[in-house]
PDB file of C-alpha atoms in Angstrom:
ATOM      1  CA  MET A 292       8.123  -1.394 -99.921  1.00  0.00           C
ATOM      2  CA  ARG A 293       7.167   2.275 -99.576  1.00  0.00           C
ATOM      3  CA  VAL A 294       4.178   4.545 -99.939  1.00  0.00           C
ATOM      4  CA  ALA A 295       4.312   6.466-103.204  1.00  0.00           C
ATOM      5  CA  ASP A 296       2.615   9.739-104.099  1.00  0.00           C
ATOM      6  CA  GLY A 297      -1.178   9.442-104.063  1.00  0.00           C
ATOM      7  CA  GLY A 298      -1.187   6.536-101.636  1.00  0.00           C
ATOM      8  CA  GLY A 299       0.083   3.797-103.930  1.00  0.00           C
ATOM      9  CA  VAL A 300       2.533   1.227-102.575  1.00  0.00           C
ATOM     10  CA  GLU A 301       5.758   0.649-104.462  1.00  0.00           C
ATOM     11  CA  ILE A 302       7.545  -2.631-104.129  1.00  0.00           C
ATOM     12  CA  SER A 303      10.934  -1.873-105.591  1.00  0.00           C
ATOM     13  CA  GLY A 304      13.919  -4.115-106.043  1.00  0.00           C
ATOM     14  CA  ARG A 305      11.972  -6.952-107.638  1.00  0.00           C
ATOM     15  CA  ARG A 306      14.242  -9.654-108.911  1.00  0.00           C
ATOM     16  CA  PRO A 307      13.796 -11.950-111.882  1.00  0.00           C
ATOM     17  CA  GLY A 308      12.022 -15.082-110.740  1.00  0.00           C
ATOM     18  CA  ASP A 309      10.149 -13.348-107.898  1.00  0.00           C
ATOM     19  CA  PRO A 310       6.628 -14.758-107.687  1.00  0.00           C
ATOM     20  CA  ALA A 311       3.652 -12.460-108.143  1.00  0.00           C
ATOM     21  CA  LEU A 312       2.018 -11.254-104.954  1.00  0.00           C
ATOM     22  CA  PRO A 313      -1.430 -12.722-104.220  1.00  0.00           C
ATOM     23  CA  ALA A 314      -4.381 -10.514-105.197  1.00  0.00           C
ATOM     24  CA  GLU A 315      -5.640 -10.160-101.629  1.00  0.00           C
ATOM     25  CA  LEU A 316      -2.176  -9.031-100.474  1.00  0.00           C
ATOM     26  CA  ARG A 317      -2.025  -6.440-103.269  1.00  0.00           C
ATOM     27  CA  ALA A 318      -5.487  -5.193-102.257  1.00  0.00           C
ATOM     28  CA  ALA A 319      -4.412  -4.971 -98.604  1.00  0.00           C
ATOM     29  CA  LEU A 320      -1.279  -3.053 -99.649  1.00  0.00           C
ATOM     30  CA  GLU A 321      -3.333  -0.568-101.680  1.00  0.00           C
ATOM     31  CA  GLU A 322      -5.760  -0.027 -98.801  1.00  0.00           C
ATOM     32  CA  TRP A 323      -2.883   0.463 -96.362  1.00  0.00           C
ATOM     33  CA  GLY A 324      -1.188   2.871 -98.779  1.00  0.00           C
ATOM     34  CA  GLU A 325      -4.258   5.100 -98.939  1.00  0.00           C
ATOM     35  CA  VAL A 326      -4.401   5.334 -95.146  1.00  0.00           C
ATOM     36  CA  ALA A 327      -0.623   5.711 -94.790  1.00  0.00           C
ATOM     37  CA  ALA A 328      -0.595   8.633 -97.245  1.00  0.00           C
ATOM     38  CA  ARG A 329      -2.697  10.592 -94.714  1.00  0.00           C
ATOM     39  CA  THR A 330      -0.564   9.848 -91.641  1.00  0.00           C
ATOM     40  CA  ASP A 331       0.748  13.389 -91.312  1.00  0.00           C
ATOM     41  CA  VAL A 332      -2.607  15.124 -91.717  1.00  0.00           C
ATOM     42  CA  ALA A 333      -5.646  13.329 -90.362  1.00  0.00           C
ATOM     43  CA  LEU A 334      -4.424  10.665 -87.964  1.00  0.00           C
ATOM     44  CA  GLY A 335      -3.520  10.886 -84.291  1.00  0.00           C
ATOM     45  CA  GLN A 336      -0.528   9.201 -82.671  1.00  0.00           C
ATOM     46  CA  GLU A 337      -2.415   6.029 -81.820  1.00  0.00           C
ATOM     47  CA  GLN A 338      -3.632   5.650 -85.397  1.00  0.00           C
ATOM     48  CA  ARG A 339      -0.120   6.326 -86.743  1.00  0.00           C
ATOM     49  CA  ASP A 340       1.188   3.519 -84.541  1.00  0.00           C
ATOM     50  CA  LEU A 341      -1.458   1.217 -85.998  1.00  0.00           C
ATOM     51  CA  VAL A 342      -0.505   2.269 -89.557  1.00  0.00           C
ATOM     52  CA  ARG A 343       3.158   1.538 -88.802  1.00  0.00           C
ATOM     53  CA  MET A 344       2.325  -1.848 -87.255  1.00  0.00           C
ATOM     54  CA  ARG A 345       0.060  -2.820 -90.176  1.00  0.00           C
ATOM     55  CA  GLY A 346       2.768  -1.760 -92.644  1.00  0.00           C
ATOM     56  CA  ARG A 347       5.322  -3.978 -90.939  1.00  0.00           C
ATOM     57  CA  GLN A 348       2.873  -6.890 -91.012  1.00  0.00           C
ATOM     58  CA  LEU A 349       2.225  -6.392 -94.724  1.00  0.00           C
ATOM     59  CA  ALA A 350       5.967  -6.115 -95.369  1.00  0.00           C
ATOM     60  CA  GLY A 351       6.384  -9.431 -93.570  1.00  0.00           C
ATOM     61  CA  ARG A 352       3.713 -11.010 -95.729  1.00  0.00           C
ATOM     62  CA  CYS A 353       5.457  -9.654 -98.831  1.00  0.00           C
ATOM     63  CA  ALA A 354       8.750 -11.103 -97.595  1.00  0.00           C
ATOM     64  CA  GLU A 355       7.105 -14.479 -97.074  1.00  0.00           C
ATOM     65  CA  ALA A 356       5.502 -14.364-100.536  1.00  0.00           C
ATOM     66  CA  LEU A 357       8.795 -13.386-102.197  1.00  0.00           C
ATOM     67  CA  GLY A 358      10.880 -15.750-100.070  1.00  0.00           C
ATOM     68  CA  ARG A 359      13.388 -13.075 -99.055  1.00  0.00           C
ATOM     69  CA  PRO A 360      13.659 -10.011 -96.783  1.00  0.00           C
ATOM     70  CA  VAL A 361      12.227  -6.690 -98.012  1.00  0.00           C
ATOM     71  CA  ASP A 362      12.935  -3.071 -97.125  1.00  0.00           C
ATOM     72  CA  PHE A 363      10.113  -1.351 -95.274  1.00  0.00           C
ATOM     73  CA  HIS A 364       9.993   2.440 -95.527  1.00  0.00           C
ATOM     74  CA  ASP A 365       8.057   3.591 -92.468  1.00  0.00           C
ATOM     75  CA  PRO A 366       5.648   6.338 -93.616  1.00  0.00           C
ATOM     76  CA  VAL A 367       5.412   7.785 -90.096  1.00  0.00           C
ATOM     77  CA  THR A 368       9.077   8.109 -89.113  1.00  0.00           C
ATOM     78  CA  GLY A 369      10.719   7.815 -92.536  1.00  0.00           C
ATOM     79  CA  ARG A 370      13.072   5.089 -91.305  1.00  0.00           C
ATOM     80  CA  VAL A 371      13.965   2.134 -93.475  1.00  0.00           C
ATOM     81  CA  GLU A 372      14.196  -1.321 -91.955  1.00  0.00           C
ATOM     82  CA  ILE A 373      14.730  -4.758 -93.375  1.00  0.00           C
ATOM     83  CA  VAL A 374      11.822  -7.062 -92.645  1.00  0.00           C
ATOM     84  CA  SER A 375      11.832 -10.808 -93.006  1.00  0.00           C
ATOM     85  CA  GLY A 376       8.648 -12.853 -93.006  1.00  0.00           C
ATOM     86  CA  ARG A 377       8.628 -14.363 -89.529  1.00  0.00           C
ATOM     87  CA  LEU A 378       9.836 -11.302 -87.629  1.00  0.00           C
ATOM     88  CA  ALA A 379       7.420  -8.837 -89.204  1.00  0.00           C
ATOM     89  CA  ASN A 380       4.389 -10.188 -87.421  1.00  0.00           C
ATOM     90  CA  ARG A 381       5.966  -9.467 -84.053  1.00  0.00           C
ATOM     91  CA  SER A 382       5.256  -5.841 -83.533  1.00  0.00           C
ATOM     92  CA  VAL A 383       7.568  -3.523 -81.648  1.00  0.00           C
ATOM     93  CA  ILE A 384       4.583  -1.287 -80.959  1.00  0.00           C
ATOM     94  CA  PRO A 385       2.189  -2.721 -78.398  1.00  0.00           C
ATOM     95  CA  ALA A 386      -1.366  -2.934 -79.602  1.00  0.00           C
ATOM     96  CA  PRO A 387      -3.602  -0.333 -77.986  1.00  0.00           C
ATOM     97  CA  ARG A 388      -5.816  -1.747 -75.290  1.00  0.00           C
ATOM     98  CA  ALA A 389      -9.149  -0.561 -74.119  1.00  0.00           C
ATOM     99  CA  ALA A 390      -9.142   0.955 -70.678  1.00  0.00           C
ATOM    100  CA  ALA A 391     -10.473  -1.365 -68.004  1.00  0.00           C
ATOM    101  CA  VAL A 392     -13.920  -0.362 -66.859  1.00  0.00           C
ATOM    102  CA  PRO A 393     -14.143  -0.419 -63.078  1.00  0.00           C
ATOM    103  CA  ARG A 394     -16.831  -2.724 -61.746  1.00  0.00           C
ATOM    104  CA  GLU A 395     -19.662  -1.026 -59.983  1.00  0.00           C
ATOM    105  CA  PRO A 396     -21.146  -2.452 -56.799  1.00  0.00           C
ATOM    106  CA  THR A 397     -24.380  -4.408 -57.150  1.00  0.00           C
ATOM    107  CA  PRO A 398     -27.344  -2.116 -56.363  1.00  0.00           C
ATOM    108  CA  TRP A 399     -29.239  -4.487 -54.065  1.00  0.00           C
ATOM    109  CA  ALA A 400     -31.314  -1.715 -52.473  1.00  0.00           C
ATOM    110  CA  THR A 401     -32.946  -0.755 -55.776  1.00  0.00           C
ATOM    111  CA  GLY A 402     -32.696  -4.088 -57.570  1.00  0.00           C
ATOM    112  CA  LEU A 403     -34.567  -6.263 -55.086  1.00  0.00           C
ATOM    113  CA  PRO A 404     -37.710  -4.070 -55.032  1.00  0.00           C
ATOM    114  CA  ILE A 405     -37.757  -4.125 -58.842  1.00  0.00           C
ATOM    115  CA  SER A 406     -37.470  -7.920 -58.796  1.00  0.00           C
ATOM    116  CA  ALA A 407     -40.164  -8.223 -56.139  1.00  0.00           C
ATOM    117  CA  PHE A 408     -42.566  -6.034 -58.107  1.00  0.00           C
ATOM    118  CA  PHE A 409     -42.106  -8.030 -61.313  1.00  0.00           C
ATOM    119  CA  ALA A 410     -42.324 -11.344 -59.433  1.00  0.00           C
ATOM    120  CA  VAL A 411     -45.695 -10.415 -57.922  1.00  0.00           C
ATOM    121  CA  PHE A 412     -46.959  -8.909 -61.184  1.00  0.00           C
ATOM    122  CA  THR A 413     -45.961 -11.974 -63.225  1.00  0.00           C
ATOM    123  CA  ALA A 414     -47.351 -14.431 -60.686  1.00  0.00           C
ATOM    124  CA  VAL A 415     -50.723 -12.650 -60.562  1.00  0.00           C
ATOM    125  CA  VAL A 416     -50.996 -12.425 -64.352  1.00  0.00           C
ATOM    126  CA  VAL A 417     -50.057 -16.065 -64.923  1.00  0.00           C
ATOM    127  CA  VAL A 418     -52.368 -17.363 -62.190  1.00  0.00           C
ATOM    128  CA  VAL A 419     -55.339 -15.286 -63.420  1.00  0.00           C
ATOM    129  CA  LEU A 420     -54.837 -16.214 -67.071  1.00  0.00           C
ATOM    130  CA  SER A 421     -54.181 -19.882 -66.296  1.00  0.00           C
ATOM    131  CA  THR A 422     -57.299 -20.066 -64.136  1.00  0.00           C
ATOM    132  CA  ALA A 423     -59.365 -18.529 -66.929  1.00  0.00           C
ATOM    133  CA  VAL A 424     -57.961 -20.991 -69.478  1.00  0.00           C
ATOM    134  CA  ARG A 425     -58.527 -23.885 -67.044  1.00  0.00           C
ATOM    135  CA  ASP A 426     -62.174 -22.878 -66.528  1.00  0.00           C
ATOM    136  CA  ALA A 427     -62.760 -22.538 -70.276  1.00  0.00           C
ATOM    137  CA  PHE A 428     -60.663 -25.340 -71.754  1.00  0.00           C
ATOM    138  CA  GLY A 429     -59.730 -27.718 -68.964  1.00  0.00           C
ATOM    139  CA  ALA A 430     -56.210 -29.153 -68.936  1.00  0.00           C
ATOM    140  CA  LEU A 431     -55.111 -26.953 -71.846  1.00  0.00           C
ATOM    141  CA  TRP A 432     -53.802 -24.444 -69.296  1.00  0.00           C
ATOM    142  CA  VAL A 433     -50.724 -26.646 -68.743  1.00  0.00           C
ATOM    143  CA  ALA A 434     -49.710 -26.394 -72.404  1.00  0.00           C
ATOM    144  CA  ALA A 435     -50.450 -22.663 -72.346  1.00  0.00           C
ATOM    145  CA  ASP A 436     -48.167 -22.162 -69.325  1.00  0.00           C
ATOM    146  CA  ILE A 437     -45.395 -24.171 -70.944  1.00  0.00           C
ATOM    147  CA  LEU A 438     -45.669 -22.053 -74.110  1.00  0.00           C
ATOM    148  CA  VAL A 439     -45.553 -18.833 -72.090  1.00  0.00           C
ATOM    149  CA  ALA A 440     -42.444 -20.009 -70.223  1.00  0.00           C
ATOM    150  CA  ALA A 441     -40.770 -21.197 -73.432  1.00  0.00           C
ATOM    151  CA  GLY A 442     -41.527 -17.866 -75.079  1.00  0.00           C
ATOM    152  CA  LEU A 443     -40.126 -15.835 -72.192  1.00  0.00           C
ATOM    153  CA  ALA A 444     -37.019 -17.964 -71.595  1.00  0.00           C
ATOM    154  CA  PRO A 445     -34.828 -16.552 -74.425  1.00  0.00           C
ATOM    155  CA  SER A 446     -35.603 -12.955 -73.460  1.00  0.00           C
ATOM    156  CA  LEU A 447     -34.950 -13.623 -69.794  1.00  0.00           C
ATOM    157  CA  TRP A 448     -31.679 -15.344 -70.653  1.00  0.00           C
ATOM    158  CA  LEU A 449     -30.496 -12.353 -72.712  1.00  0.00           C
ATOM    159  CA  MET A 450     -31.514  -9.847 -70.039  1.00  0.00           C
ATOM    160  CA  ARG A 451     -29.572 -11.561 -67.268  1.00  0.00           C
ATOM    161  CA  ARG A 452     -26.383  -9.531 -67.904  1.00  0.00           C
ATOM    162  CA  VAL A 453     -27.860  -6.103 -68.652  1.00  0.00           C
ATOM    163  CA  PRO A 454     -27.538  -4.003 -65.482  1.00  0.00           C
ATOM    164  CA  LEU A 455     -31.136  -2.830 -64.943  1.00  0.00           C
ATOM    165  CA  TRP A 456     -32.943  -5.535 -66.880  1.00  0.00           C
ATOM    166  CA  ARG A 457     -31.358  -8.361 -64.919  1.00  0.00           C
ATOM    167  CA  TRP A 458     -33.563  -7.423 -61.973  1.00  0.00           C
ATOM    168  CA  VAL A 459     -36.652  -7.589 -64.174  1.00  0.00           C
ATOM    169  CA  ALA A 460     -35.550 -10.989 -65.505  1.00  0.00           C
ATOM    170  CA  ILE A 461     -35.005 -12.331 -61.990  1.00  0.00           C
ATOM    171  CA  GLY A 462     -38.436 -11.082 -60.929  1.00  0.00           C
ATOM    172  CA  VAL A 463     -40.241 -12.529 -63.957  1.00  0.00           C
ATOM    173  CA  ALA A 464     -38.523 -15.908 -63.533  1.00  0.00           C
ATOM    174  CA  ALA A 465     -39.377 -15.992 -59.831  1.00  0.00           C
ATOM    175  CA  GLY A 466     -42.961 -14.967 -60.622  1.00  0.00           C
ATOM    176  CA  LEU A 467     -43.338 -17.804 -63.127  1.00  0.00           C
ATOM    177  CA  VAL A 468     -42.068 -20.337 -60.608  1.00  0.00           C
ATOM    178  CA  GLY A 469     -44.325 -18.919 -57.905  1.00  0.00           C
ATOM    179  CA  ALA A 470     -47.353 -19.031 -60.206  1.00  0.00           C
ATOM    180  CA  TRP A 471     -46.694 -22.670 -61.107  1.00  0.00           C
ATOM    181  CA  VAL A 472     -46.442 -23.582 -57.433  1.00  0.00           C
ATOM    182  CA  CYS A 473     -49.746 -21.811 -56.720  1.00  0.00           C
ATOM    183  CA  LEU A 474     -51.436 -23.505 -59.676  1.00  0.00           C
ATOM    184  CA  LEU A 475     -50.173 -26.956 -58.704  1.00  0.00           C
ATOM    185  CA  VAL A 476     -51.285 -26.430 -55.096  1.00  0.00           C
ATOM    186  CA  SER A 477     -54.728 -25.388 -56.369  1.00  0.00           C
ATOM    187  CA  LEU A 478     -54.976 -28.706 -58.239  1.00  0.00           C
ATOM    188  CA  LEU A 479     -54.518 -30.618 -54.977  1.00  0.00           C
ATOM    189  CA  GLU A 480     -57.456 -28.892 -53.300  1.00  0.00           C
ATOM    190  CA  PRO A 481     -60.801 -30.713 -53.614  1.00  0.00           C
TER     191      PRO A 481
END
């Protein structure tokens, strides 16, 4: 198996009785051949390593489909190696890994005031609106509060891991709980 001129992949040395390669494997070989034809021009070292690794994997799949080892002509180094099906999927080249992002400290000094602001804001809004609905429609304010909480819950859940927005989510959730407590206490008063 080698990359031919123009990016095609040649599988030479076919023997009588060799099965045809599956269509998806042929398509993967053609796609790899187009990329491998550009290894000397447009790709960096990391990408060349990926092209070499993918070529070995495809050679292994060809070996498994044919039921025998195949020769793999490395387009990057020009070396020829014999690849059998099971060994081809174990790459000699380690897969590139993303650099670990160092964890930043939690900004409590700025986060807690943001949460406190949104807790007070949410509590005031919910209490005022619930009181207005209670005065106009009676016990319908309970259903309205449940709908507001159910509508906010998915957004608050998604914001819990975003660095700045998690403080807003904590404040809004605390404000909702505080508003419900205030509203329930106001029901107990004569």
